[in-house]
Amino acid sequence: MVRAAVLPAVGAPLQIAEIVLPAPGPGQVRIRLAAAGVCHSDLSLSNGTLRQPVPAVLGHEGAGRVTAVGEGVTHVAPGDLVVLNWAPSCGGCHFCGIGEPWLCAGSAAAAAVPYATLAADGRSLYPGLGTAVFAEETVVRADAAIPLPLGIPPVEAALLGCAVLTGYGAVHHSAKVRAGESVAVYGVGGVGLATLQSARIAGAGTIVAVDVSPAKEGLARAAGATHFVVAGADTAKTVRRLTGGWGADVAIECAGRADAIRTAWSSTRKGGRTTVVGIGGMDQQVTFSALELFHFGRTLSGCVYGNSDPAKDLPVIAGHVRAGRFDLSALVTARIGLDGIAGAFEAMLAGRGGRSLVVFSGAGA
């Protein structure tokens, strides 16, 4: 038995409970977590914005040490440190076949299959996004466990599993930021901070961070922002002024709000690119006129998991971490235990801080 934060029903508060994990079956891996990041997607799963069978153990951004492997698993062994990949590709569907594994048709299948039971009453539990890292240990399909590159601290490595891959990929794969270009980043949470650092690594010139909270200016500038704008009615005009009057070459929206997406679009230059990373609800409608779509020639694109291939991108990002170009710890504004996840959700709703990191007992051992 292990302790976990359980979501008993959509919209209900998380409950700390003991759960029973089975031994890993064929093609599965059991992992003792070192740390788990609290992502806005977890909040979206808990409130029903994203679908998730319940009761469930949420959490999809994690890293830890393999304790056991099932039959047929050869790429990792007990004792290995790994990063969790919440969207492992099947390798055989249409999207994997055309080189877009982040859109894999089968990546979400694990979330709909029970993986553990509640110790108290034997009810089946579902793994949030197939990973269920809001627990001391988890069992996942083997391809969801990626060997952690050498030289990366196992606690901070949890951030690689979502925030960093998403922010880095948004810059380098989706928006394809070029050296000298101007970039505006909307939303300075964990993903936004990773995006700012990635824009700096890409060699962006002017980097404008936009957030509703003035308290985030220090975080944004430490991550690489050259300017900070408190979101308001004139945000788009302000960003255009800070980028030579033309508008930003690239805007990356990390908040998942219709008004932020619309403002990000309006703050880019003619021919500029807007990448939407944030996950909004179905009620968040964004509107454009047919004339402006023609007149401005801008590109608007969605971005899933940074349009990344974790197996290929993690070693590259690890190189930036080892070289001191990417600071994982700079994303973290709170280190908590399982009992602190509810407070981390409240902080996200209020727009406070960057990433909250659940650190488990014995982490890094």
Tab-separated table of C-alpha atoms in Angstrom:
chain	number	residue	atom	x	y	z
A	1	MET	CA	0.000	0.000	0.000
A	2	VAL	CA	1.063	3.569	-0.726
A	3	ARG	CA	-0.338	7.009	0.039
A	4	ALA	CA	-1.954	8.978	-2.760
A	5	ALA	CA	-4.080	12.047	-3.420
A	6	VAL	CA	-7.366	10.639	-4.745
A	7	LEU	CA	-10.018	12.515	-6.724
A	8	PRO	CA	-13.250	10.760	-5.624
A	9	ALA	CA	-15.505	12.570	-8.116
A	10	VAL	CA	-15.328	15.386	-10.643
A	11	GLY	CA	-15.409	18.693	-8.780
A	12	ALA	CA	-14.747	17.090	-5.391
A	13	PRO	CA	-11.737	17.949	-3.222
A	14	LEU	CA	-8.771	15.589	-3.279
A	15	GLN	CA	-8.508	13.102	-0.428
A	16	ILE	CA	-5.315	11.577	0.924
A	17	ALA	CA	-5.818	7.819	1.090
A	18	GLU	CA	-3.987	4.537	1.002
A	19	ILE	CA	-4.166	2.647	-2.275
A	20	VAL	CA	-3.130	-0.848	-3.294
A	21	LEU	CA	-0.818	-1.102	-6.303
A	22	PRO	CA	-0.411	-4.404	-8.125
A	23	ALA	CA	2.947	-5.782	-9.213
A	24	PRO	CA	3.800	-4.614	-12.728
A	25	GLY	CA	2.375	-6.857	-15.416
A	26	PRO	CA	3.857	-7.556	-18.846
A	27	GLY	CA	5.088	-4.328	-20.419
A	28	GLN	CA	4.673	-2.332	-17.205
A	29	VAL	CA	6.994	-0.550	-14.769
A	30	ARG	CA	6.586	0.313	-11.084
A	31	ILE	CA	8.185	3.572	-9.959
A	32	ARG	CA	8.842	5.166	-6.564
A	33	LEU	CA	8.293	8.887	-7.120
A	34	ALA	CA	10.931	11.438	-6.177
A	35	ALA	CA	8.723	14.406	-7.053
A	36	ALA	CA	5.607	15.444	-8.964
A	37	GLY	CA	4.750	18.833	-10.403
A	38	VAL	CA	1.265	20.283	-9.954
A	39	CYS	CA	0.113	21.365	-13.407
A	40	HIS	CA	-2.913	23.371	-14.493
A	41	SER	CA	-3.998	20.327	-16.503
A	42	ASP	CA	-4.475	18.488	-13.200
A	43	LEU	CA	-6.848	21.232	-12.135
A	44	SER	CA	-8.661	20.908	-15.475
A	45	LEU	CA	-9.017	17.155	-14.936
A	46	SER	CA	-10.362	17.648	-11.423
A	47	ASN	CA	-13.035	20.172	-12.439
A	48	GLY	CA	-14.177	18.394	-15.600
A	49	THR	CA	-12.651	20.716	-18.204
A	50	LEU	CA	-10.718	17.656	-19.367
A	51	ARG	CA	-12.317	14.213	-19.184
A	52	GLN	CA	-10.970	11.692	-16.705
A	53	PRO	CA	-12.728	8.583	-15.310
A	54	VAL	CA	-13.056	8.692	-11.513
A	55	PRO	CA	-12.188	7.904	-8.825
A	56	ALA	CA	-8.669	8.685	-9.963
A	57	VAL	CA	-5.178	9.512	-8.819
A	58	LEU	CA	-4.155	12.605	-10.756
A	59	GLY	CA	-0.692	13.948	-11.509
A	60	HIS	CA	1.206	13.521	-14.768
A	61	GLU	CA	4.472	15.443	-14.309
A	62	GLY	CA	6.857	13.243	-12.359
A	63	ALA	CA	10.191	11.508	-11.993
A	64	GLY	CA	11.436	8.716	-9.794
A	65	ARG	CA	13.256	5.417	-9.499
A	66	VAL	CA	12.177	2.093	-10.996
A	67	THR	CA	11.476	-0.522	-8.313
A	68	ALA	CA	10.202	-3.379	-10.482
A	69	VAL	CA	9.553	-4.220	-14.123
A	70	GLY	CA	7.174	-6.614	-15.804
A	71	GLU	CA	7.843	-9.251	-18.411
A	72	GLY	CA	9.307	-7.947	-21.660
A	73	VAL	CA	10.636	-4.640	-20.282
A	74	THR	CA	14.272	-4.181	-21.268
A	75	HIS	CA	14.938	-0.436	-21.662
A	76	VAL	CA	14.834	0.233	-17.896
A	77	ALA	CA	15.668	-1.891	-14.841
A	78	PRO	CA	15.137	-1.651	-11.080
A	79	GLY	CA	17.246	1.183	-9.702
A	80	ASP	CA	17.080	3.337	-12.847
A	81	LEU	CA	15.936	6.948	-12.605
A	82	VAL	CA	13.186	7.838	-15.069
A	83	VAL	CA	10.987	10.727	-16.196
A	84	LEU	CA	7.293	10.016	-16.767
A	85	ASN	CA	5.868	10.621	-20.235
A	86	TRP	CA	2.105	11.118	-19.927
A	87	ALA	CA	1.550	10.807	-23.697
A	88	PRO	CA	3.670	7.884	-24.932
A	89	SER	CA	3.128	7.241	-28.621
A	90	CYS	CA	1.951	3.884	-29.932
A	91	GLY	CA	4.196	4.083	-32.985
A	92	GLY	CA	1.580	2.559	-35.242
A	93	CYS	CA	-1.317	4.998	-35.688
A	94	HIS	CA	-1.738	7.537	-38.487
A	95	PHE	CA	-0.212	10.407	-36.517
A	96	CYS	CA	2.809	8.426	-35.353
A	97	GLY	CA	3.278	7.287	-38.929
A	98	ILE	CA	3.496	10.846	-40.230
A	99	GLY	CA	5.956	11.928	-37.533
A	100	GLU	CA	3.530	13.652	-35.138
A	101	PRO	CA	3.675	11.425	-32.038
A	102	TRP	CA	2.281	14.190	-29.802
A	103	LEU	CA	-1.087	13.599	-31.518
A	104	CYS	CA	-0.972	9.816	-31.087
A	105	ALA	CA	-4.460	8.305	-31.278
A	106	GLY	CA	-3.684	5.787	-28.563
A	107	SER	CA	-1.771	7.855	-26.036
A	108	ALA	CA	-4.792	8.512	-23.819
A	109	ALA	CA	-5.938	4.887	-23.605
A	110	ALA	CA	-4.183	4.124	-20.301
A	111	ALA	CA	-6.187	6.773	-18.431
A	112	ALA	CA	-9.396	4.815	-19.016
A	113	VAL	CA	-8.122	1.512	-17.564
A	114	PRO	CA	-8.134	0.928	-13.774
A	115	TYR	CA	-4.631	0.482	-12.392
A	116	ALA	CA	-5.036	0.236	-8.578
A	117	THR	CA	-7.648	-0.011	-5.825
A	118	LEU	CA	-8.595	1.956	-2.751
A	119	ALA	CA	-7.383	0.157	0.352
A	120	ALA	CA	-10.473	1.170	2.328
A	121	ASP	CA	-13.155	-0.375	0.118
A	122	GLY	CA	-11.509	-2.032	-2.888
A	123	ARG	CA	-12.928	0.390	-5.457
A	124	SER	CA	-11.014	0.561	-8.730
A	125	LEU	CA	-8.886	3.639	-9.349
A	126	TYR	CA	-7.968	5.221	-12.669
A	127	PRO	CA	-4.569	6.787	-13.414
A	128	GLY	CA	-4.724	10.503	-14.261
A	129	LEU	CA	-3.421	10.873	-17.835
A	130	GLY	CA	-2.137	7.341	-17.497
A	131	THR	CA	0.582	8.222	-14.979
A	132	ALA	CA	-0.989	8.936	-11.539
A	133	VAL	CA	2.055	10.569	-9.953
A	134	PHE	CA	0.213	12.195	-7.023
A	135	ALA	CA	1.218	9.086	-5.083
A	136	GLU	CA	4.300	7.689	-3.440
A	137	GLU	CA	4.516	5.026	-6.146
A	138	THR	CA	2.828	4.315	-9.477
A	139	VAL	CA	2.596	1.614	-12.135
A	140	VAL	CA	2.719	2.690	-15.774
A	141	ARG	CA	3.138	1.185	-19.224
A	142	ALA	CA	6.828	0.767	-19.942
A	143	ASP	CA	7.026	3.346	-22.735
A	144	ALA	CA	5.805	5.998	-20.281
A	145	ALA	CA	9.116	5.663	-18.396
A	146	ILE	CA	11.980	7.479	-20.095
A	147	PRO	CA	15.503	7.029	-18.701
A	148	LEU	CA	16.622	10.231	-16.980
A	149	PRO	CA	19.717	11.685	-18.673
A	150	LEU	CA	22.808	11.823	-16.484
A	151	GLY	CA	23.511	14.880	-14.372
A	152	ILE	CA	19.902	15.953	-13.760
A	153	PRO	CA	18.662	16.140	-10.129
A	154	PRO	CA	15.828	13.587	-9.732
A	155	VAL	CA	13.522	15.979	-7.861
A	156	GLU	CA	13.712	18.834	-10.359
A	157	ALA	CA	13.639	16.255	-13.175
A	158	ALA	CA	9.888	15.916	-12.581
A	159	LEU	CA	9.436	19.255	-14.345
A	160	LEU	CA	10.845	17.783	-17.535
A	161	GLY	CA	7.773	15.573	-17.863
A	162	CYS	CA	5.370	18.393	-18.771
A	163	ALA	CA	6.201	22.054	-18.099
A	164	VAL	CA	9.662	22.010	-19.644
A	165	LEU	CA	8.857	19.789	-22.627
A	166	THR	CA	5.781	21.897	-23.330
A	167	GLY	CA	7.505	25.278	-23.036
A	168	TYR	CA	10.630	24.194	-24.880
A	169	GLY	CA	8.628	22.555	-27.639
A	170	ALA	CA	6.298	25.530	-28.024
A	171	VAL	CA	9.320	27.710	-28.761
A	172	HIS	CA	11.459	25.328	-30.808
A	173	HIS	CA	8.906	23.084	-32.540
A	174	SER	CA	5.604	24.937	-32.816
A	175	ALA	CA	6.552	28.618	-33.075
A	176	LYS	CA	10.062	27.849	-34.389
A	177	VAL	CA	11.522	30.990	-32.828
A	178	ARG	CA	14.600	32.264	-34.671
A	179	ALA	CA	17.525	34.199	-33.223
A	180	GLY	CA	16.750	37.902	-32.958
A	181	GLU	CA	12.985	37.530	-33.147
A	182	SER	CA	10.698	39.153	-30.592
A	183	VAL	CA	8.528	36.915	-28.425
A	184	ALA	CA	5.569	37.675	-26.155
A	185	VAL	CA	4.644	35.043	-23.558
A	186	TYR	CA	1.166	35.212	-22.029
A	187	GLY	CA	0.893	33.589	-18.599
A	188	VAL	CA	3.851	33.243	-16.239
A	189	GLY	CA	3.122	29.948	-14.501
A	190	GLY	CA	5.281	26.851	-14.718
A	191	VAL	CA	4.864	26.427	-18.478
A	192	GLY	CA	5.229	30.174	-19.075
A	193	LEU	CA	8.492	30.273	-17.137
A	194	ALA	CA	9.792	27.317	-19.151
A	195	THR	CA	8.725	29.108	-22.337
A	196	LEU	CA	10.594	32.273	-21.349
A	197	GLN	CA	13.786	30.331	-20.655
A	198	SER	CA	13.399	28.485	-23.951
A	199	ALA	CA	12.918	31.745	-25.870
A	200	ARG	CA	16.153	33.034	-24.342
A	201	ILE	CA	17.941	29.815	-25.339
A	202	ALA	CA	16.603	30.236	-28.888
A	203	GLY	CA	18.284	33.642	-29.040
A	204	ALA	CA	15.133	35.768	-29.059
A	205	GLY	CA	15.774	39.512	-28.851
A	206	THR	CA	12.919	41.303	-27.106
A	207	ILE	CA	11.067	38.927	-24.778
A	208	VAL	CA	7.871	40.317	-23.259
A	209	ALA	CA	6.165	38.480	-20.391
A	210	VAL	CA	2.474	39.204	-19.780
A	211	ASP	CA	0.542	38.199	-16.663
A	212	VAL	CA	-2.385	39.435	-14.598
A	213	SER	CA	-0.228	39.426	-11.450
A	214	PRO	CA	2.377	42.176	-10.952
A	215	ALA	CA	4.038	39.914	-8.364
A	216	LYS	CA	5.335	37.675	-11.155
A	217	GLU	CA	7.634	40.276	-12.690
A	218	GLY	CA	10.700	39.063	-10.788
A	219	LEU	CA	10.097	35.452	-11.825
A	220	ALA	CA	9.611	36.488	-15.441
A	221	ARG	CA	12.744	38.604	-15.646
A	222	ALA	CA	14.837	35.902	-13.971
A	223	ALA	CA	13.609	33.483	-16.643
A	224	GLY	CA	14.715	35.761	-19.465
A	225	ALA	CA	12.011	38.387	-20.002
A	226	THR	CA	13.374	41.762	-21.095
A	227	HIS	CA	10.012	43.429	-20.384
A	228	PHE	CA	7.024	42.690	-18.155
A	229	VAL	CA	3.446	43.822	-18.818
A	230	VAL	CA	0.532	43.560	-16.398
A	231	ALA	CA	-2.413	42.332	-18.471
A	232	GLY	CA	-5.093	44.929	-19.118
A	233	ALA	CA	-7.194	46.590	-21.781
A	234	ASP	CA	-4.153	48.001	-23.630
A	235	THR	CA	-1.924	44.929	-23.472
A	236	ALA	CA	-1.737	44.361	-27.229
A	237	LYS	CA	-0.854	48.012	-27.862
A	238	THR	CA	1.806	47.896	-25.155
A	239	VAL	CA	3.397	44.758	-26.623
A	240	ARG	CA	3.410	46.314	-30.097
A	241	ARG	CA	5.085	49.427	-28.713
A	242	LEU	CA	7.760	47.336	-26.983
A	243	THR	CA	8.453	45.476	-30.230
A	244	GLY	CA	9.229	48.403	-32.497
A	245	GLY	CA	5.622	49.341	-33.175
A	246	TRP	CA	5.119	46.375	-35.477
A	247	GLY	CA	4.150	43.742	-32.936
A	248	ALA	CA	5.878	40.601	-31.738
A	249	ASP	CA	7.142	38.083	-34.266
A	250	VAL	CA	5.806	35.333	-32.008
A	251	ALA	CA	3.210	35.207	-29.227
A	252	ILE	CA	2.849	32.107	-27.065
A	253	GLU	CA	-0.298	31.834	-24.945
A	254	CYS	CA	0.070	29.682	-21.828
A	255	ALA	CA	-3.087	30.571	-19.879
A	256	GLY	CA	-5.845	28.864	-21.864
A	257	ARG	CA	-8.169	31.866	-21.806
A	258	ALA	CA	-10.103	33.219	-24.771
A	259	ASP	CA	-9.238	36.835	-23.970
A	260	ALA	CA	-5.540	36.008	-23.644
A	261	ILE	CA	-5.537	34.116	-26.951
A	262	ARG	CA	-7.261	37.015	-28.692
A	263	THR	CA	-4.827	39.523	-27.170
A	264	ALA	CA	-1.819	37.387	-28.063
A	265	TRP	CA	-3.011	37.274	-31.669
A	266	SER	CA	-3.559	41.024	-31.739
A	267	SER	CA	-0.106	41.719	-30.314
A	268	THR	CA	1.758	40.039	-33.165
A	269	ARG	CA	2.976	41.748	-36.304
A	270	LYS	CA	1.608	41.169	-39.797
A	271	GLY	CA	2.704	37.668	-40.697
A	272	GLY	CA	3.394	36.860	-37.044
A	273	ARG	CA	2.827	33.513	-35.340
A	274	THR	CA	0.617	32.810	-32.339
A	275	THR	CA	0.962	29.458	-30.575
A	276	VAL	CA	-1.675	28.373	-28.052
A	277	VAL	CA	-0.335	26.132	-25.296
A	278	GLY	CA	-2.929	26.769	-22.566
A	279	ILE	CA	-5.924	24.451	-22.246
A	280	GLY	CA	-9.218	26.323	-22.118
A	281	GLY	CA	-12.760	25.099	-21.653
A	282	MET	CA	-15.334	24.573	-24.394
A	283	ASP	CA	-17.034	27.776	-23.257
A	284	GLN	CA	-13.924	29.818	-24.075
A	285	GLN	CA	-14.798	31.073	-27.562
A	286	VAL	CA	-12.293	33.107	-29.619
A	287	THR	CA	-13.569	35.172	-32.556
A	288	PHE	CA	-11.862	36.742	-35.583
A	289	SER	CA	-13.271	38.609	-38.541
A	290	ALA	CA	-12.775	37.175	-42.017
A	291	LEU	CA	-11.179	40.465	-43.113
A	292	GLU	CA	-8.506	40.523	-40.402
A	293	LEU	CA	-7.556	36.929	-41.121
A	294	PHE	CA	-6.729	38.000	-44.659
A	295	HIS	CA	-5.321	41.415	-43.867
A	296	PHE	CA	-2.796	40.480	-41.171
A	297	GLY	CA	-1.626	37.172	-42.618
A	298	ARG	CA	-0.955	35.837	-39.126
A	299	THR	CA	-0.720	32.168	-38.181
A	300	LEU	CA	-2.614	30.722	-35.219
A	301	SER	CA	-1.770	27.195	-34.118
A	302	GLY	CA	-2.473	24.863	-31.245
A	303	CYS	CA	0.364	23.109	-29.475
A	304	VAL	CA	-0.004	19.717	-27.753
A	305	TYR	CA	2.753	18.748	-25.295
A	306	GLY	CA	5.077	21.165	-27.043
A	307	ASN	CA	4.725	19.188	-30.299
A	308	SER	CA	7.555	17.187	-28.745
A	309	ASP	CA	8.964	13.702	-28.998
A	310	PRO	CA	10.145	13.246	-25.390
A	311	ALA	CA	12.610	10.482	-26.183
A	312	LYS	CA	14.412	12.801	-28.598
A	313	ASP	CA	13.898	16.132	-26.853
A	314	LEU	CA	14.764	15.190	-23.260
A	315	PRO	CA	18.480	14.567	-24.000
A	316	VAL	CA	18.679	17.941	-25.777
A	317	ILE	CA	17.013	19.768	-22.888
A	318	ALA	CA	19.225	17.903	-20.412
A	319	GLY	CA	22.225	19.296	-22.246
A	320	HIS	CA	20.930	22.823	-21.691
A	321	VAL	CA	20.362	22.032	-18.000
A	322	ARG	CA	23.880	20.658	-17.506
A	323	ALA	CA	25.375	23.649	-19.314
A	324	GLY	CA	23.528	26.075	-17.038
A	325	ARG	CA	21.366	27.494	-19.834
A	326	PHE	CA	18.140	26.115	-18.371
A	327	ASP	CA	17.461	26.437	-14.642
A	328	LEU	CA	14.860	23.879	-13.556
A	329	SER	CA	14.690	25.153	-9.982
A	330	ALA	CA	13.695	28.628	-11.213
A	331	LEU	CA	10.280	27.230	-12.179
A	332	VAL	CA	9.531	26.106	-8.618
A	333	THR	CA	7.954	28.558	-6.185
A	334	ALA	CA	6.664	26.027	-3.632
A	335	ARG	CA	7.839	22.615	-2.435
A	336	ILE	CA	5.026	20.718	-0.770
A	337	GLY	CA	3.835	17.282	0.345
A	338	LEU	CA	0.755	15.404	-0.845
A	339	ASP	CA	-1.332	17.350	1.680
A	340	GLY	CA	-0.368	20.582	-0.063
A	341	ILE	CA	-1.830	19.791	-3.490
A	342	ALA	CA	-5.225	21.347	-2.676
A	343	GLY	CA	-3.451	24.577	-1.748
A	344	ALA	CA	-1.464	24.393	-4.988
A	345	PHE	CA	-4.742	24.168	-6.915
A	346	GLU	CA	-5.992	27.261	-5.088
A	347	ALA	CA	-2.773	29.108	-5.955
A	348	MET	CA	-3.212	28.269	-9.646
A	349	LEU	CA	-6.815	29.498	-9.601
A	350	ALA	CA	-5.631	32.745	-7.990
A	351	GLY	CA	-2.749	33.124	-10.448
A	352	ARG	CA	-0.063	32.961	-7.744
A	353	GLY	CA	3.466	31.676	-8.214
A	354	GLY	CA	5.059	29.306	-10.692
A	355	ARG	CA	5.236	25.538	-10.261
A	356	SER	CA	4.375	23.761	-7.007
A	357	LEU	CA	6.475	20.629	-6.624
A	358	VAL	CA	5.390	17.664	-4.495
A	359	VAL	CA	8.583	16.226	-2.973
A	360	PHE	CA	8.296	12.712	-1.573
A	361	SER	CA	10.106	11.301	1.437
A	362	GLY	CA	13.482	9.881	0.449
A	363	ALA	CA	13.456	11.787	-2.850
A	364	GLY	CA	16.711	11.506	-4.724
A	365	ALA	CA	17.825	8.419	-2.846
